[in-house]
Short mmCIF file of C-alpha atoms and ligand atoms in Angstrom, two decimals:
data_model
loop_
_atom_site.label_atom_id
_atom_site.label_comp_id
_atom_site.label_asym_id
_atom_site.label_seq_id
_atom_site.Cartn_x
_atom_site.Cartn_y
_atom_site.Cartn_z
CA UNK A 7 22.28 -25.33 -12.08
CA UNK A 8 23.94 -23.53 -14.96
CA UNK A 9 24.98 -20.57 -12.90
CA UNK A 10 27.73 -20.34 -10.27
CA UNK A 11 25.52 -18.72 -7.65
CA UNK A 12 27.91 -19.37 -4.79
CA UNK A 13 30.95 -17.95 -6.60
CA UNK A 14 29.02 -14.91 -7.79
CA UNK A 15 27.67 -14.27 -4.33
CA UNK A 16 31.16 -14.42 -2.85
CA UNK A 17 32.36 -11.90 -5.43
CA UNK A 18 29.62 -9.43 -4.64
CA UNK A 19 30.13 -9.81 -0.89
CA UNK A 20 33.85 -9.19 -1.32
CA UNK A 21 33.00 -5.82 -2.90
CA UNK A 22 30.92 -4.68 0.05
CA UNK A 23 32.54 -2.80 2.92
CA UNK A 24 31.39 -3.33 6.47
CA UNK A 25 28.06 -1.68 7.06
CA UNK A 26 26.69 -2.44 3.62
CA UNK A 27 24.28 -5.36 3.52
CA UNK A 28 23.31 -7.42 0.53
CA UNK A 29 19.71 -8.08 -0.41
CA UNK A 30 19.91 -10.94 -2.91
CA UNK A 31 17.16 -10.28 -5.44
CA UNK A 32 15.75 -13.68 -6.27
CA UNK A 33 12.60 -12.77 -8.24
CA UNK A 34 11.95 -15.15 -11.15
CA UNK A 35 14.69 -17.50 -9.94
CA UNK A 36 13.94 -21.00 -8.71
CA UNK A 37 14.33 -22.24 -5.15
CA UNK A 38 17.52 -24.13 -5.90
CA UNK A 39 19.28 -20.83 -6.68
CA UNK A 40 18.11 -19.35 -3.41
CA UNK A 41 19.16 -22.50 -1.56
CA UNK A 42 22.65 -22.22 -3.04
CA UNK A 43 22.98 -18.66 -1.79
CA UNK A 44 21.49 -19.69 1.54
CA UNK A 45 24.09 -22.43 1.88
CA UNK A 46 26.75 -19.72 1.50
CA UNK A 47 25.23 -17.89 4.44
CA UNK A 48 23.02 -15.37 2.65
CA UNK A 49 19.85 -14.69 4.65
CA UNK A 50 18.27 -11.56 3.12
CA UNK A 51 16.37 -12.04 -0.12
CA UNK A 52 14.21 -9.66 -2.11
CA UNK A 53 11.14 -10.41 -4.19
CA UNK A 54 8.70 -8.24 -6.07
CA UNK A 55 5.63 -10.39 -6.67
CA UNK A 56 3.33 -11.43 -3.90
CA UNK A 57 2.32 -14.86 -5.22
CA UNK A 58 5.82 -15.90 -6.16
CA UNK A 59 7.03 -14.76 -2.76
CA UNK A 60 4.30 -16.69 -0.98
CA UNK A 61 5.31 -19.92 -2.70
CA UNK A 62 8.95 -19.39 -1.82
CA UNK A 63 8.18 -18.55 1.79
CA UNK A 64 6.23 -21.78 2.16
CA UNK A 65 9.03 -23.98 0.89
CA UNK A 66 12.28 -22.27 1.89
CA UNK A 67 14.00 -22.03 5.31
CA UNK A 68 12.15 -20.04 7.93
CA UNK A 69 15.09 -17.88 8.98
CA UNK A 70 15.20 -16.08 5.64
CA UNK A 71 14.52 -12.37 5.94
CA UNK A 72 12.27 -11.44 3.02
CA UNK A 73 12.19 -7.92 1.65
CA UNK A 74 9.46 -6.80 -0.69
CA UNK A 75 11.19 -4.59 -3.25
CA UNK A 76 8.60 -4.08 -5.97
CA UNK A 77 5.63 -1.85 -6.41
CA UNK A 78 3.06 -3.03 -3.87
CA UNK A 79 -0.66 -2.65 -4.42
CA UNK A 80 -2.58 -1.86 -1.25
CA UNK A 81 -4.85 -4.90 -1.74
CA UNK A 82 -1.80 -7.20 -1.56
CA UNK A 83 -0.46 -5.92 1.73
CA UNK A 84 -2.59 -8.28 3.79
CA UNK A 85 -0.97 -11.32 2.21
CA UNK A 86 2.59 -10.40 3.07
CA UNK A 87 1.95 -8.65 6.39
CA UNK A 88 2.24 -11.82 8.52
CA UNK A 89 5.85 -12.50 7.60
CA UNK A 90 7.54 -9.76 5.56
CA UNK A 91 10.70 -8.32 7.16
CA UNK A 92 10.83 -5.09 5.22
CA UNK A 93 8.74 -3.38 2.58
CA UNK A 94 11.23 -1.33 0.60
CA UNK A 95 9.18 0.62 -1.85
CA UNK A 96 6.57 2.64 0.00
CA UNK A 97 5.54 5.50 -2.22
CA UNK A 98 2.31 6.85 -0.73
CA UNK A 99 0.70 7.61 2.60
CA UNK A 100 -2.16 5.37 1.55
CA UNK A 101 0.17 2.39 1.26
CA UNK A 102 1.90 3.27 4.52
CA UNK A 103 -1.46 3.36 6.31
CA UNK A 104 -2.51 0.03 4.85
CA UNK A 105 0.77 -1.56 5.97
CA UNK A 106 0.18 -0.14 9.45
CA UNK A 107 -3.33 -1.55 9.52
CA UNK A 108 -2.31 -5.02 8.39
CA UNK A 109 0.72 -5.06 10.68
CA UNK A 110 -1.56 -4.20 13.61
CA UNK A 111 -3.84 -7.10 12.71
CA UNK A 112 -0.81 -9.37 12.86
CA UNK A 113 0.35 -7.78 16.08
CA UNK A 114 3.68 -6.75 14.66
CA UNK A 115 5.69 -3.76 13.46
CA UNK A 116 6.76 -3.81 9.83
CA UNK A 117 9.92 -2.04 8.73
CA UNK A 118 9.59 0.09 5.62
CA UNK A 119 11.63 2.36 3.40
CA UNK A 120 10.25 5.33 1.52
CA UNK A 121 10.93 5.04 -2.19
CA UNK A 122 12.24 8.13 -3.92
CA UNK A 123 11.68 8.94 -7.55
CA UNK A 124 14.88 10.52 -8.73
CA UNK A 125 15.67 8.75 -11.99
CA UNK A 126 14.64 10.44 -15.18
CA UNK A 127 12.76 7.43 -16.47
CA UNK A 128 9.01 8.00 -16.50
CA UNK A 129 8.08 4.46 -15.59
CA UNK A 130 9.73 4.41 -12.20
CA UNK A 131 7.56 4.61 -9.13
CA UNK A 132 8.37 6.55 -6.03
CA UNK A 133 7.92 9.86 -4.27
CA UNK A 134 9.50 12.98 -5.69
CA UNK A 135 11.67 14.73 -3.13
CA UNK A 136 8.98 17.35 -2.65
CA UNK A 137 6.27 14.72 -2.25
CA UNK A 138 8.41 12.97 0.34
CA UNK A 139 9.01 16.23 2.22
CA UNK A 140 5.29 16.90 2.12
CA UNK A 141 4.38 13.44 3.42
CA UNK A 142 6.78 13.80 6.33
CA UNK A 143 5.75 17.37 7.08
CA UNK A 144 2.06 16.53 7.25
CA UNK A 145 2.95 14.20 10.09
CA UNK A 146 0.20 11.59 9.91
CA UNK A 147 2.88 8.91 9.73
CA UNK A 148 3.78 9.70 13.32
CA UNK A 149 0.54 8.12 14.47
CA UNK A 150 1.23 4.83 12.73
CA UNK A 151 2.51 2.59 15.50
CA UNK A 152 2.89 -0.58 13.47
CA UNK A 153 5.27 0.69 10.82
CA UNK A 154 8.83 1.72 11.39
CA UNK A 155 10.34 3.97 8.74
CA UNK A 156 13.94 2.79 8.50
CA UNK A 157 15.23 4.92 5.64
CA UNK A 158 15.05 5.57 1.93
CA UNK A 159 15.22 3.49 -1.23
CA UNK A 160 15.81 4.50 -4.84
CA UNK A 161 16.72 3.20 -8.28
CA UNK A 162 19.09 5.25 -10.40
CA UNK A 163 18.44 5.68 -14.11
CA UNK A 164 19.39 2.66 -16.16
CA UNK A 165 22.15 4.36 -18.16
CA UNK A 166 25.78 3.85 -19.10
CA UNK A 167 26.77 7.28 -17.91
CA UNK A 168 28.34 6.74 -14.48
CA UNK A 169 28.33 10.42 -13.65
CA UNK A 170 24.56 10.53 -14.01
CA UNK A 171 24.12 7.50 -11.77
CA UNK A 172 26.48 9.05 -9.25
CA UNK A 173 24.71 12.38 -9.19
CA UNK A 174 21.32 10.72 -8.71
CA UNK A 175 22.66 8.65 -5.83
CA UNK A 176 24.35 11.65 -4.25
CA UNK A 177 21.07 13.51 -4.47
CA UNK A 178 19.45 10.64 -2.60
CA UNK A 179 22.24 10.62 -0.01
CA UNK A 180 21.95 14.35 0.61
CA UNK A 181 18.19 14.04 0.82
CA UNK A 182 18.58 11.25 3.37
CA UNK A 183 20.68 13.60 5.49
CA UNK A 184 18.09 16.34 5.24
CA UNK A 185 15.27 14.03 6.29
CA UNK A 186 17.35 12.48 9.04
CA UNK A 187 18.08 15.91 10.46
CA UNK A 188 14.53 17.24 10.11
CA UNK A 189 12.49 14.22 11.22
CA UNK A 190 14.55 11.33 12.51
CA UNK A 191 17.50 12.87 14.34
CA UNK A 192 16.61 11.00 17.52
CA UNK A 193 15.61 7.78 15.79
CA UNK A 194 18.50 5.33 15.36
CA UNK A 195 16.31 3.00 13.32
CA UNK A 196 16.21 5.52 10.48
CA UNK A 197 19.57 4.56 9.00
CA UNK A 198 19.08 2.68 5.73
CA UNK A 199 19.96 3.89 2.26
CA UNK A 200 18.91 1.23 -0.21
CA UNK A 201 20.52 1.88 -3.55
CA UNK A 202 22.68 -0.07 -5.96
CA UNK A 203 21.75 -2.94 -8.28
CA UNK A 204 23.83 -5.28 -10.43
CA UNK A 205 25.08 -2.64 -12.83
CA UNK A 206 25.68 0.14 -10.35
CA UNK A 207 26.22 -1.22 -6.85
CA UNK A 208 29.94 -0.28 -6.73
CA UNK A 209 28.91 3.35 -7.36
CA UNK A 210 26.17 3.03 -4.75
CA UNK A 211 28.69 1.92 -2.15
CA UNK A 212 30.65 5.10 -2.84
CA UNK A 213 27.45 7.10 -2.49
CA UNK A 214 26.55 6.02 1.01
CA UNK A 215 24.45 2.92 0.35
CA UNK A 216 23.85 0.69 3.36
CA UNK A 217 21.89 -1.91 1.42
CA UNK A 218 22.49 -3.03 -2.15
CA UNK A 219 19.88 -5.02 -4.06
CA UNK A 220 21.67 -7.34 -6.45
CA UNK A 221 20.00 -9.98 -8.60
CA UNK A 222 21.46 -10.63 -12.06
CA UNK A 223 25.11 -10.56 -10.99
CA UNK A 224 24.43 -13.36 -8.52
CA UNK A 225 21.71 -15.44 -10.18
CA UNK A 226 22.13 -14.67 -13.87
CA UNK A 227 19.57 -13.23 -16.24
CA UNK A 228 15.93 -13.64 -15.26
CA UNK A 229 13.69 -15.79 -17.43
CA UNK A 230 10.30 -14.08 -17.40
C1 PLP B 314 14.92 -6.51 -9.93
C2 PLP B 314 15.32 -5.41 -9.00
C3 PLP B 314 16.64 -5.30 -8.53
C4 PLP B 314 17.78 -6.19 -8.97
O1 PLP B 314 18.18 -5.87 -10.27
P1 PLP B 314 19.47 -6.56 -10.92
O2 PLP B 314 19.79 -5.65 -12.05
O3 PLP B 314 19.05 -7.92 -11.38
O4 PLP B 314 20.54 -6.60 -9.90
C5 PLP B 314 16.90 -4.30 -7.59
N1 PLP B 314 15.94 -3.46 -7.15
C6 PLP B 314 14.68 -3.55 -7.60
C7 PLP B 314 13.67 -2.59 -7.08
C8 PLP B 314 14.32 -4.51 -8.54
O5 PLP B 314 13.06 -4.57 -8.97
#
């Protein structure tokens, strides 16, 4: 292994205050990298491709908590529904309903986050704040008994300008508070704010993140 996964992991963990969890983003990295992080005690890993995830799930320890962090097509939900711990990037009611349906078939409740589109980049997925408000207001999600909405997820713009990153994350934080107040005030499970990646997780921690998703800083550059 040409990368000091264990040392890098320890560094990232040392930066995280209590109450902020690390999702180690292992997409495109081999099992031995994940095993190194696992040996250090890391148990939450994030992947963004269904087939790659399936192969890893089959061969890696069973007590790993897998989070799906990428864009998820509705026709793929059935494959991950039996085992996925959290689906982080739900950006439509259609996807939410499909997750509910597949979770029901597996007799389980799947935790999800709603993905916000706040970054300026066109290519990013996610719900605009208004689309998210609309989805929650319409209320159909309340009937879905096999999904549990645990919070919000977002990616800030990939820019150098820290003040831009900070203002996007603060927008997400304030929006979280709005949604919490309006829809989830009595629901303790709605508590997660998933923002912060390798280049911006220290800012995310300052902006109320409860869950950072860090890949490159731990595992090195991805080979696609
Ligand atoms: C790949 C990915 C990450 C991790 O990015 P790094 O820059 O490698 O830390 C985090 N979140 C999402 C949604 C990703 O797709």
